[in-house]
Structures are given as C-alpha cells and as structure tokens.
C-alpha cells in the first residue's frame, strides 16, 4: 500500500459542471431520469420534442464521455452509471450528481467502481437517511468530501480493466437476451396476433376471452420487508419490487418461474404496456407487483410475451399513484388460442427462454466474481502492478 495515497475526492474531480441554458436553443432533447439507470444499465431514454412536449424541470444536467452520474436520492437503490456513449442533446436529471474527474489524477472507470462498492454505497445511504429533505438524499458535497485511497494512475487503469472485462461480458449476455426476447415476441405476434388481421376470424377452438381465464394470481403471499429489516439480513436471494431487484435477503417466498407485473407506482411504459419481470429461482417480493403463473395451457413464458404486447393503459387507475388492480387486470380482453396451438408454440419458445435463464445464471456468476474482486482490488489487497493488461 506504500504506493497508494489518500485524497479528498473533491480535490480530484468536479461535480455538476455543465447545465442546460435556454440560450442553447435545442429543438429536442434526450433525457435520462434517475429511475431509468441501475448499476450502469439504462432502461430507457426519453425523447422530447420541444415543439410538442414540455421539458421536465429536472432535465438540466449536461454530461460528457466518462461522466459518472450518481443519484442523490436513496443511494442504496444503485441508480448510477458512467456515460460512455450518448445521444445528441443529452441531459440528465438534477436528481443526479454528475462527476467529472481530473484525468491526471483519477481514472473515471476506477472511480466509478470505487463509488459502487457496497460499503461506500451504504455509507452514503447512511448520510442520506440523516438528511432533512422529504426523501433520504445526499448532496454533491457529501461525495466531494469522501476521503479515498488511490494508487498511481496506471494501476487504476489496470484495476478498472479487470472489473470492466467482467461487466462487458455481462452486458454482452444481456444484449443477447434482449435479442432473444425480441425474437420470441415476434414469434408470438406472428402466431397469435397478426393471423387474425387477415379476415378477423379466429381458428377453430380459439376464442376471445379475458385474462382471468389464463392466469393464477399469488398476491396473497406478498409480504414487504422494510429497509430496516433488510439491513440486518444476509444478501442471498433477490428482493423484488414492481420494476426491479431492490435488495437481497436471506429468505424467500417463492421458488420457481413466475411473472411479476407492476401493481402500483410505475405500472406501464410510455406505450401503455405493463411493466414486467420474468423471474426464476428463489426470491422475495414486496406488495407492489402482481405475482402470476399461467393456466389453461398458458405457460409463464407465453404469458410474458402476451402481456409484453398488450396495452393495459385503459385499466390503470389513480391520478396520483397509478395502479393496476386484480379486478381490472382480470377483465382485460385477450385472444385465447386452443391448447394444441399453445402447446405447439410453447415447444418453440421454451428453448429460447432456457437460453435466457442460462445467460442470466452466467451473469450472476460473473457479477459474484466481480463483487468478490472489487473490494480486494480497491483496497490494494490484490496487487495488479505486475499484470500486463
């Protein structure tokens, strides 16, 4: 550790350096909100045409290549990332602290990994919980005042490359899975939706029914755990909310393959399609998602494809807190194919979803390796100086 030195982070970076001004006169914007990035994975970027849409008041922060975006609200939800590519006229929410490094002192990727260590995230979250704002939040100065130990720049780059190689493989696997899901949706659309558009007549033994005919709801088993309760549990099984994994706990409610569909909060995307999660294995889930399996010939996988292509905007209620109730969900009209047609389709898509599950499992293993290496590399316990990277 002799070659490592302690610095105040604010002395080697700047925060929130660039902001949008009306003088920029952009005609359109690409906007990233805090909830649309988790662990450096972006779910969506909102396109805003100023001629037709109002720019959100929080769309103000400018970023550049290697800017780190770090949500100031509830840091333990891990809404952070590092910008490598960006669309034109890109802004991020003022809910982020944007961090740009002094490249003569810090490698941006090294700093990103340092700031995403669980111990440091929890330390920042502890600061957030002491805040007097409406939500647990940190200030840019809380990040700037962090004291960190860093090696020389060449070593920082080696450490970042080791961790980055694992994350790139995880990203590659995720992209393959996204492509597999797109193919599966196209197959479902061709088999069960487009065929009807020719003459409007359904095949024999098909009918127009409701969701209640094809799903089983397991909502009675949902039991939320508070953040205080979860803080004392070992991190083993995923704890799901409506839209993503919120935490990990040492117990589980379900074991198997299920479909989670958002019940309240963020329940639909910009096109009115429901927020879905296809999950497998042992997990806990809070009370913000419906837990679904299929019946009458519908597998969980077929249900996932059906709902991913079915707008449910018309059944969303609640002006302040959007909600999809069990009763309204069960009333949604759907095409119910014959059991024979469903079985034939299932034989096609099950290998696709098996590959998706395999790649997810590989990603879990890669992430576990990364998470084991991360604190050891960041502390200097593992010496990388002799590595040729």
GROMACS .gro file of C-alpha atoms in nm:
model
  389
    1UNK     CA    1   0.000   0.000   0.000
    2UNK     CA    2   0.304   0.233   0.006
    3UNK     CA    3   0.222   0.345  -0.347
    4UNK     CA    4  -0.136   0.433  -0.254
    5UNK     CA    5  -0.226   0.774  -0.120
    6UNK     CA    6  -0.527   0.930   0.045
    7UNK     CA    7  -0.708   1.217  -0.125
    8UNK     CA    8  -1.026   1.415  -0.077
    9UNK     CA    9  -1.241   1.322  -0.377
   10UNK     CA   10  -1.345   1.682  -0.441
   11UNK     CA   11  -0.981   1.774  -0.498
   12UNK     CA   12  -0.963   1.534  -0.797
   13UNK     CA   13  -1.299   1.592  -0.962
   14UNK     CA   14  -1.570   1.848  -1.032
   15UNK     CA   15  -1.942   1.799  -0.979
   16UNK     CA   16  -2.233   1.931  -1.185
   17UNK     CA   17  -2.004   2.124  -1.418
   18UNK     CA   18  -2.246   2.179  -1.706
   19UNK     CA   19  -2.612   2.284  -1.717
   20UNK     CA   20  -2.854   2.347  -1.999
   21UNK     CA   21  -2.943   2.708  -2.071
   22UNK     CA   22  -3.229   2.836  -2.290
   23UNK     CA   23  -2.954   3.014  -2.482
   24UNK     CA   24  -2.852   2.671  -2.616
   25UNK     CA   25  -3.181   2.670  -2.810
   26UNK     CA   26  -3.203   2.294  -2.853
   27UNK     CA   27  -3.503   2.187  -3.058
   28UNK     CA   28  -3.515   1.840  -2.900
   29UNK     CA   29  -3.371   1.658  -2.602
   30UNK     CA   30  -3.277   1.310  -2.498
   31UNK     CA   31  -3.338   1.286  -2.125
   32UNK     CA   32  -3.227   1.032  -1.863
   33UNK     CA   33  -3.417   1.027  -1.533
   34UNK     CA   34  -3.275   0.871  -1.217
   35UNK     CA   35  -3.511   0.574  -1.222
   36UNK     CA   36  -3.404   0.472  -1.572
   37UNK     CA   37  -3.050   0.363  -1.488
   38UNK     CA   38  -2.944   0.099  -1.234
   39UNK     CA   39  -2.593  -0.037  -1.195
   40UNK     CA   40  -2.491   0.128  -1.522
   41UNK     CA   41  -2.776  -0.033  -1.719
   42UNK     CA   42  -3.007   0.218  -1.890
   43UNK     CA   43  -3.368   0.103  -1.930
   44UNK     CA   44  -3.487   0.394  -2.142
   45UNK     CA   45  -3.405   0.747  -2.254
   46UNK     CA   46  -3.695   0.987  -2.305
   47UNK     CA   47  -3.706   1.179  -2.634
   48UNK     CA   48  -3.857   1.526  -2.601
   49UNK     CA   49  -3.955   1.744  -2.898
   50UNK     CA   50  -3.989   2.099  -2.765
   51UNK     CA   51  -4.249   2.181  -3.030
   52UNK     CA   52  -4.486   1.924  -2.883
   53UNK     CA   53  -4.361   1.835  -2.535
   54UNK     CA   54  -4.264   2.023  -2.223
   55UNK     CA   55  -3.911   1.972  -2.097
   56UNK     CA   56  -3.918   1.831  -1.740
   57UNK     CA   57  -3.797   2.087  -1.489
   58UNK     CA   58  -3.531   1.842  -1.366
   59UNK     CA   59  -3.382   1.793  -1.714
   60UNK     CA   60  -3.086   2.027  -1.669
   61UNK     CA   61  -2.754   1.845  -1.617
   62UNK     CA   62  -2.514   1.813  -1.910
   63UNK     CA   63  -2.277   1.517  -1.927
   64UNK     CA   64  -1.985   1.408  -2.144
   65UNK     CA   65  -1.793   1.089  -2.209
   66UNK     CA   66  -1.680   0.932  -1.879
   67UNK     CA   67  -1.910   1.148  -1.666
   68UNK     CA   68  -2.032   0.950  -1.366
   69UNK     CA   69  -2.400   1.001  -1.283
   70UNK     CA   70  -2.490   0.920  -0.923
   71UNK     CA   71  -2.844   0.953  -0.789
   72UNK     CA   72  -2.866   1.171  -0.480
   73UNK     CA   73  -3.186   1.005  -0.354
   74UNK     CA   74  -3.163   0.669  -0.174
   75UNK     CA   75  -2.812   0.572  -0.292
   76UNK     CA   76  -2.876   0.208  -0.192
   77UNK     CA   77  -3.114   0.175  -0.490
   78UNK     CA   78  -2.798   0.199  -0.705
   79UNK     CA   79  -2.925   0.440  -0.969
   80UNK     CA   80  -2.582   0.527  -1.103
   81UNK     CA   81  -2.364   0.472  -1.408
   82UNK     CA   82  -2.080   0.603  -1.621
   83UNK     CA   83  -2.153   0.764  -1.957
   84UNK     CA   84  -1.964   0.606  -2.247
   85UNK     CA   85  -2.191   0.698  -2.536
   86UNK     CA   86  -2.472   0.947  -2.550
   87UNK     CA   87  -2.733   1.065  -2.799
   88UNK     CA   88  -2.742   1.418  -2.931
   89UNK     CA   89  -2.869   1.692  -2.697
   90UNK     CA   90  -2.843   1.466  -2.395
   91UNK     CA   91  -2.948   1.584  -2.049
   92UNK     CA   92  -2.978   1.400  -1.719
   93UNK     CA   93  -3.189   1.478  -1.416
   94UNK     CA   94  -3.084   1.719  -1.144
   95UNK     CA   95  -3.151   1.419  -0.921
   96UNK     CA   96  -2.803   1.305  -1.025
   97UNK     CA   97  -2.472   1.441  -0.910
   98UNK     CA   98  -2.259   1.445  -1.225
   99UNK     CA   99  -1.892   1.373  -1.150
  100UNK     CA  100  -1.607   1.451  -1.392
  101UNK     CA  101  -1.256   1.351  -1.291
  102UNK     CA  102  -0.922   1.525  -1.320
  103UNK     CA  103  -0.769   1.282  -1.572
  104UNK     CA  104  -0.418   1.348  -1.442
  105UNK     CA  105  -0.518   1.211  -1.101
  106UNK     CA  106  -0.810   0.973  -1.144
  107UNK     CA  107  -0.926   0.720  -1.400
  108UNK     CA  108  -1.303   0.763  -1.443
  109UNK     CA  109  -1.375   0.390  -1.461
  110UNK     CA  110  -1.167   0.326  -1.148
  111UNK     CA  111  -1.362   0.595  -0.963
  112UNK     CA  112  -1.693   0.455  -1.085
  113UNK     CA  113  -1.610   0.112  -0.943
  114UNK     CA  114  -1.484   0.265  -0.621
  115UNK     CA  115  -1.809   0.459  -0.575
  116UNK     CA  116  -2.020   0.149  -0.641
  117UNK     CA  117  -1.864  -0.062  -0.365
  118UNK     CA  118  -2.142  -0.179  -0.131
  119UNK     CA  119  -1.962  -0.044   0.176
  120UNK     CA  120  -1.931   0.301   0.024
  121UNK     CA  121  -2.287   0.297  -0.111
  122UNK     CA  122  -2.417   0.207   0.235
  123UNK     CA  123  -2.204   0.480   0.390
  124UNK     CA  124  -2.359   0.737   0.156
  125UNK     CA  125  -2.705   0.596   0.221
  126UNK     CA  126  -2.647   0.635   0.595
  127UNK     CA  127  -2.569   1.002   0.530
  128UNK     CA  128  -2.884   1.026   0.317
  129UNK     CA  129  -3.103   0.891   0.596
  130UNK     CA  130  -2.984   1.173   0.821
  131UNK     CA  131  -3.093   1.439   0.573
  132UNK     CA  132  -3.381   1.673   0.644
  133UNK     CA  133  -3.529   1.652   0.293
  134UNK     CA  134  -3.851   1.469   0.205
  135UNK     CA  135  -3.653   1.165   0.087
  136UNK     CA  136  -3.322   1.021   0.210
  137UNK     CA  137  -3.073   1.213  -0.003
  138UNK     CA  138  -2.713   1.321  -0.028
  139UNK     CA  139  -2.558   1.644  -0.151
  140UNK     CA  140  -2.273   1.681  -0.403
  141UNK     CA  141  -2.056   1.793  -0.112
  142UNK     CA  142  -2.111   1.457   0.060
  143UNK     CA  143  -1.945   1.290  -0.239
  144UNK     CA  144  -1.676   1.557  -0.269
  145UNK     CA  145  -1.584   1.519   0.099
  146UNK     CA  146  -1.520   1.146   0.071
  147UNK     CA  147  -1.163   1.052   0.156
  148UNK     CA  148  -1.041   0.773  -0.070
  149UNK     CA  149  -0.715   0.587  -0.119
  150UNK     CA  150  -0.587   0.559  -0.473
  151UNK     CA  151  -0.283   0.401  -0.644
  152UNK     CA  152  -0.092   0.554  -0.931
  153UNK     CA  153  -0.291   0.616  -1.250
  154UNK     CA  154  -0.151   0.313  -1.437
  155UNK     CA  155  -0.264   0.081  -1.156
  156UNK     CA  156  -0.607   0.245  -1.150
  157UNK     CA  157  -0.646   0.167  -1.519
  158UNK     CA  158  -0.547  -0.197  -1.468
  159UNK     CA  159  -0.798  -0.240  -1.187
  160UNK     CA  160  -1.071  -0.080  -1.398
  161UNK     CA  161  -0.986  -0.306  -1.693
  162UNK     CA  162  -1.014  -0.623  -1.482
  163UNK     CA  163  -1.354  -0.524  -1.348
  164UNK     CA  164  -1.462  -0.381  -1.682
  165UNK     CA  165  -1.391  -0.706  -1.866
  166UNK     CA  166  -1.640  -0.883  -1.640
  167UNK     CA  167  -1.901  -0.612  -1.685
  168UNK     CA  168  -1.857  -0.614  -2.062
  169UNK     CA  169  -1.930  -0.987  -2.069
  170UNK     CA  170  -2.239  -0.928  -1.854
  171UNK     CA  171  -2.351  -0.655  -2.094
  172UNK     CA  172  -2.291  -0.883  -2.393
  173UNK     CA  173  -2.502  -1.158  -2.237
  174UNK     CA  174  -2.776  -0.908  -2.154
  175UNK     CA  175  -2.781  -0.785  -2.513
  176UNK     CA  176  -2.812  -1.145  -2.637
  177UNK     CA  177  -3.105  -1.198  -2.401
  178UNK     CA  178  -3.271  -0.878  -2.521
  179UNK     CA  179  -3.238  -1.003  -2.879
  180UNK     CA  180  -3.382  -1.344  -2.783
  181UNK     CA  181  -3.682  -1.175  -2.622
  182UNK     CA  182  -3.739  -0.965  -2.933
  183UNK     CA  183  -3.739  -1.281  -3.143
  184UNK     CA  184  -3.982  -1.452  -2.907
  185UNK     CA  185  -4.217  -1.152  -2.919
  186UNK     CA  186  -4.206  -1.155  -3.299
  187UNK     CA  187  -4.297  -1.524  -3.298
  188UNK     CA  188  -4.589  -1.465  -3.063
  189UNK     CA  189  -4.714  -1.172  -3.269
  190UNK     CA  190  -4.695  -1.374  -3.589
  191UNK     CA  191  -4.861  -1.683  -3.439
  192UNK     CA  192  -5.138  -1.526  -3.229
  193UNK     CA  193  -5.194  -1.162  -3.328
  194UNK     CA  194  -5.120  -1.099  -3.696
  195UNK     CA  195  -5.300  -1.413  -3.813
  196UNK     CA  196  -5.631  -1.261  -3.705
  197UNK     CA  197  -5.582  -0.941  -3.901
  198UNK     CA  198  -5.636  -1.114  -4.237
  199UNK     CA  199  -6.009  -1.178  -4.208
  200UNK     CA  200  -6.091  -1.123  -3.842
  201UNK     CA  201  -6.200  -1.485  -3.797
  202UNK     CA  202  -6.035  -1.693  -3.525
  203UNK     CA  203  -5.927  -2.052  -3.590
  204UNK     CA  204  -6.138  -2.337  -3.458
  205UNK     CA  205  -6.133  -2.377  -3.079
  206UNK     CA  206  -5.993  -2.025  -3.033
  207UNK     CA  207  -6.196  -1.752  -2.865
  208UNK     CA  208  -6.189  -1.401  -2.726
  209UNK     CA  209  -6.167  -1.429  -2.351
  210UNK     CA  210  -6.035  -1.242  -2.050
  211UNK     CA  211  -5.713  -1.254  -1.853
  212UNK     CA  212  -5.898  -1.425  -1.567
  213UNK     CA  213  -5.915  -1.741  -1.781
  214UNK     CA  214  -5.539  -1.774  -1.825
  215UNK     CA  215  -5.364  -1.654  -1.508
  216UNK     CA  216  -5.325  -1.759  -1.147
  217UNK     CA  217  -5.254  -1.477  -0.902
  218UNK     CA  218  -5.036  -1.546  -0.597
  219UNK     CA  219  -5.062  -1.198  -0.443
  220UNK     CA  220  -5.177  -1.325  -0.103
  221UNK     CA  221  -4.821  -1.442  -0.030
  222UNK     CA  222  -4.665  -1.099  -0.080
  223UNK     CA  223  -4.507  -0.964   0.237
  224UNK     CA  224  -4.299  -0.645   0.221
  225UNK     CA  225  -3.982  -0.609   0.426
  226UNK     CA  226  -3.877  -0.263   0.538
  227UNK     CA  227  -3.534  -0.131   0.455
  228UNK     CA  228  -3.453  -0.152   0.826
  229UNK     CA  229  -3.546  -0.522   0.833
  230UNK     CA  230  -3.349  -0.592   0.516
  231UNK     CA  231  -3.040  -0.418   0.651
  232UNK     CA  232  -2.996  -0.699   0.905
  233UNK     CA  233  -3.032  -0.985   0.657
  234UNK     CA  234  -2.762  -1.164   0.458
  235UNK     CA  235  -2.765  -1.083   0.085
  236UNK     CA  236  -2.860  -1.416  -0.076
  237UNK     CA  237  -3.196  -1.409  -0.257
  238UNK     CA  238  -3.331  -1.122  -0.469
  239UNK     CA  239  -3.597  -0.897  -0.318
  240UNK     CA  240  -3.815  -0.767  -0.600
  241UNK     CA  241  -4.025  -0.455  -0.628
  242UNK     CA  242  -4.256  -0.368  -0.914
  243UNK     CA  243  -3.982  -0.281  -1.162
  244UNK     CA  244  -3.652  -0.432  -1.048
  245UNK     CA  245  -3.449  -0.603  -0.779
  246UNK     CA  246  -3.448  -0.369  -0.480
  247UNK     CA  247  -3.227  -0.567  -0.245
  248UNK     CA  248  -3.115  -0.916  -0.143
  249UNK     CA  249  -3.235  -1.107   0.166
  250UNK     CA  250  -3.164  -1.439   0.336
  251UNK     CA  251  -3.516  -1.584   0.298
  252UNK     CA  252  -3.760  -1.638   0.016
  253UNK     CA  253  -4.134  -1.658  -0.051
  254UNK     CA  254  -4.130  -1.819  -0.397
  255UNK     CA  255  -3.921  -2.080  -0.573
  256UNK     CA  256  -3.981  -2.136  -0.944
  257UNK     CA  257  -4.062  -1.939  -1.257
  258UNK     CA  258  -4.306  -1.650  -1.220
  259UNK     CA  259  -4.417  -1.335  -1.396
  260UNK     CA  260  -4.419  -1.011  -1.197
  261UNK     CA  261  -4.647  -0.734  -1.322
  262UNK     CA  262  -4.641  -0.389  -1.162
  263UNK     CA  263  -4.941  -0.317  -0.940
  264UNK     CA  264  -4.879   0.041  -0.832
  265UNK     CA  265  -4.623   0.313  -0.891
  266UNK     CA  266  -4.458   0.265  -1.229
  267UNK     CA  267  -4.705   0.018  -1.384
  268UNK     CA  268  -4.683   0.090  -1.761
  269UNK     CA  269  -4.421   0.216  -2.003
  270UNK     CA  270  -4.461   0.513  -2.238
  271UNK     CA  271  -4.664   0.299  -2.480
  272UNK     CA  272  -4.905   0.168  -2.218
  273UNK     CA  273  -4.753  -0.180  -2.197
  274UNK     CA  274  -4.728  -0.323  -1.844
  275UNK     CA  275  -4.402  -0.327  -1.653
  276UNK     CA  276  -4.300  -0.694  -1.643
  277UNK     CA  277  -4.032  -0.909  -1.487
  278UNK     CA  278  -3.969  -1.272  -1.581
  279UNK     CA  279  -3.809  -1.423  -1.271
  280UNK     CA  280  -3.686  -1.766  -1.173
  281UNK     CA  281  -3.540  -1.935  -0.867
  282UNK     CA  282  -3.586  -1.837  -0.504
  283UNK     CA  283  -3.698  -1.480  -0.432
  284UNK     CA  284  -3.894  -1.247  -0.206
  285UNK     CA  285  -4.129  -0.983  -0.347
  286UNK     CA  286  -4.294  -0.678  -0.193
  287UNK     CA  287  -4.657  -0.579  -0.239
  288UNK     CA  288  -4.608  -0.355  -0.543
  289UNK     CA  289  -4.619  -0.634  -0.802
  290UNK     CA  290  -4.872  -0.900  -0.901
  291UNK     CA  291  -4.722  -1.250  -0.893
  292UNK     CA  292  -4.854  -1.457  -1.182
  293UNK     CA  293  -4.840  -1.806  -1.327
  294UNK     CA  294  -5.046  -1.948  -1.612
  295UNK     CA  295  -5.335  -2.191  -1.651
  296UNK     CA  296  -5.543  -2.346  -1.930
  297UNK     CA  297  -5.236  -2.412  -2.144
  298UNK     CA  298  -5.057  -2.080  -2.087
  299UNK     CA  299  -4.701  -2.109  -1.961
  300UNK     CA  300  -4.534  -1.824  -1.775
  301UNK     CA  301  -4.325  -1.764  -2.087
  302UNK     CA  302  -4.630  -1.732  -2.314
  303UNK     CA  303  -4.794  -1.500  -2.060
  304UNK     CA  304  -4.481  -1.284  -2.059
  305UNK     CA  305  -4.500  -1.246  -2.437
  306UNK     CA  306  -4.875  -1.183  -2.435
  307UNK     CA  307  -4.854  -0.906  -2.175
  308UNK     CA  308  -4.547  -0.751  -2.337
  309UNK     CA  309  -4.761  -0.698  -2.649
  310UNK     CA  310  -5.085  -0.595  -2.475
  311UNK     CA  311  -5.155  -0.233  -2.382
  312UNK     CA  312  -5.321  -0.203  -2.041
  313UNK     CA  313  -5.330   0.176  -2.023
  314UNK     CA  314  -5.711   0.173  -2.015
  315UNK     CA  315  -5.724  -0.021  -1.686
  316UNK     CA  316  -5.474   0.198  -1.497
  317UNK     CA  317  -5.644   0.393  -1.218
  318UNK     CA  318  -5.527   0.652  -0.968
  319UNK     CA  319  -5.438   1.011  -1.052
  320UNK     CA  320  -5.153   1.042  -0.802
  321UNK     CA  321  -5.041   0.679  -0.768
  322UNK     CA  322  -5.109   0.474  -1.085
  323UNK     CA  323  -5.249   0.130  -1.004
  324UNK     CA  324  -5.349  -0.191  -1.181
  325UNK     CA  325  -5.592  -0.379  -0.958
  326UNK     CA  326  -5.654  -0.752  -0.969
  327UNK     CA  327  -6.013  -0.693  -1.075
  328UNK     CA  328  -5.920  -0.467  -1.367
  329UNK     CA  329  -5.636  -0.694  -1.477
  330UNK     CA  330  -5.866  -0.995  -1.487
  331UNK     CA  331  -6.109  -0.810  -1.716
  332UNK     CA  332  -5.856  -0.739  -1.994
  333UNK     CA  333  -5.968  -0.891  -2.323
  334UNK     CA  334  -5.726  -1.137  -2.487
  335UNK     CA  335  -5.718  -1.397  -2.762
  336UNK     CA  336  -5.723  -1.745  -2.608
  337UNK     CA  337  -5.581  -1.997  -2.857
  338UNK     CA  338  -5.652  -2.369  -2.838
  339UNK     CA  339  -5.442  -2.584  -2.607
  340UNK     CA  340  -5.294  -2.752  -2.915
  341UNK     CA  341  -5.180  -2.420  -3.059
  342UNK     CA  342  -5.039  -2.312  -2.722
  343UNK     CA  343  -4.853  -2.640  -2.680
  344UNK     CA  344  -4.702  -2.615  -3.028
  345UNK     CA  345  -4.590  -2.258  -2.963
  346UNK     CA  346  -4.451  -2.348  -2.621
  347UNK     CA  347  -4.226  -2.613  -2.774
  348UNK     CA  348  -4.071  -2.338  -2.989
  349UNK     CA  349  -4.015  -2.076  -2.721
  350UNK     CA  350  -3.906  -2.291  -2.426
  351UNK     CA  351  -3.552  -2.341  -2.568
  352UNK     CA  352  -3.529  -1.964  -2.616
  353UNK     CA  353  -3.623  -1.896  -2.254
  354UNK     CA  354  -3.393  -2.175  -2.135
  355UNK     CA  355  -3.104  -1.993  -2.302
  356UNK     CA  356  -3.219  -1.667  -2.142
  357UNK     CA  357  -3.211  -1.832  -1.799
  358UNK     CA  358  -2.868  -1.983  -1.868
  359UNK     CA  359  -2.721  -1.645  -1.961
  360UNK     CA  360  -2.881  -1.485  -1.657
  361UNK     CA  361  -2.720  -1.752  -1.439
  362UNK     CA  362  -2.384  -1.687  -1.606
  363UNK     CA  363  -2.428  -1.316  -1.539
  364UNK     CA  364  -2.497  -1.391  -1.172
  365UNK     CA  365  -2.171  -1.587  -1.153
  366UNK     CA  366  -1.976  -1.313  -1.330
  367UNK     CA  367  -2.125  -1.050  -1.101
  368UNK     CA  368  -2.033  -1.260  -0.798
  369UNK     CA  369  -1.671  -1.279  -0.915
  370UNK     CA  370  -1.668  -0.905  -0.979
  371UNK     CA  371  -1.815  -0.832  -0.637
  372UNK     CA  372  -1.554  -1.053  -0.467
  373UNK     CA  373  -1.269  -0.886  -0.655
  374UNK     CA  374  -1.399  -0.530  -0.618
  375UNK     CA  375  -1.314  -0.458  -0.252
  376UNK     CA  376  -0.987  -0.651  -0.274
  377UNK     CA  377  -0.872  -0.456  -0.578
  378UNK     CA  378  -0.988  -0.126  -0.435
  379UNK     CA  379  -0.802  -0.183  -0.109
  380UNK     CA  380  -0.478  -0.295  -0.273
  381UNK     CA  381  -0.509  -0.642  -0.120
  382UNK     CA  382  -0.469  -0.784  -0.471
  383UNK     CA  383  -0.156  -0.647  -0.638
  384UNK     CA  384  -0.204  -0.588  -1.012
  385UNK     CA  385   0.115  -0.393  -1.076
  386UNK     CA  386   0.285  -0.691  -1.246
  387UNK     CA  387  -0.009  -0.768  -1.472
  388UNK     CA  388   0.030  -0.687  -1.842
  389UNK     CA  389  -0.312  -0.551  -1.940
   0.00000   0.00000   0.00000
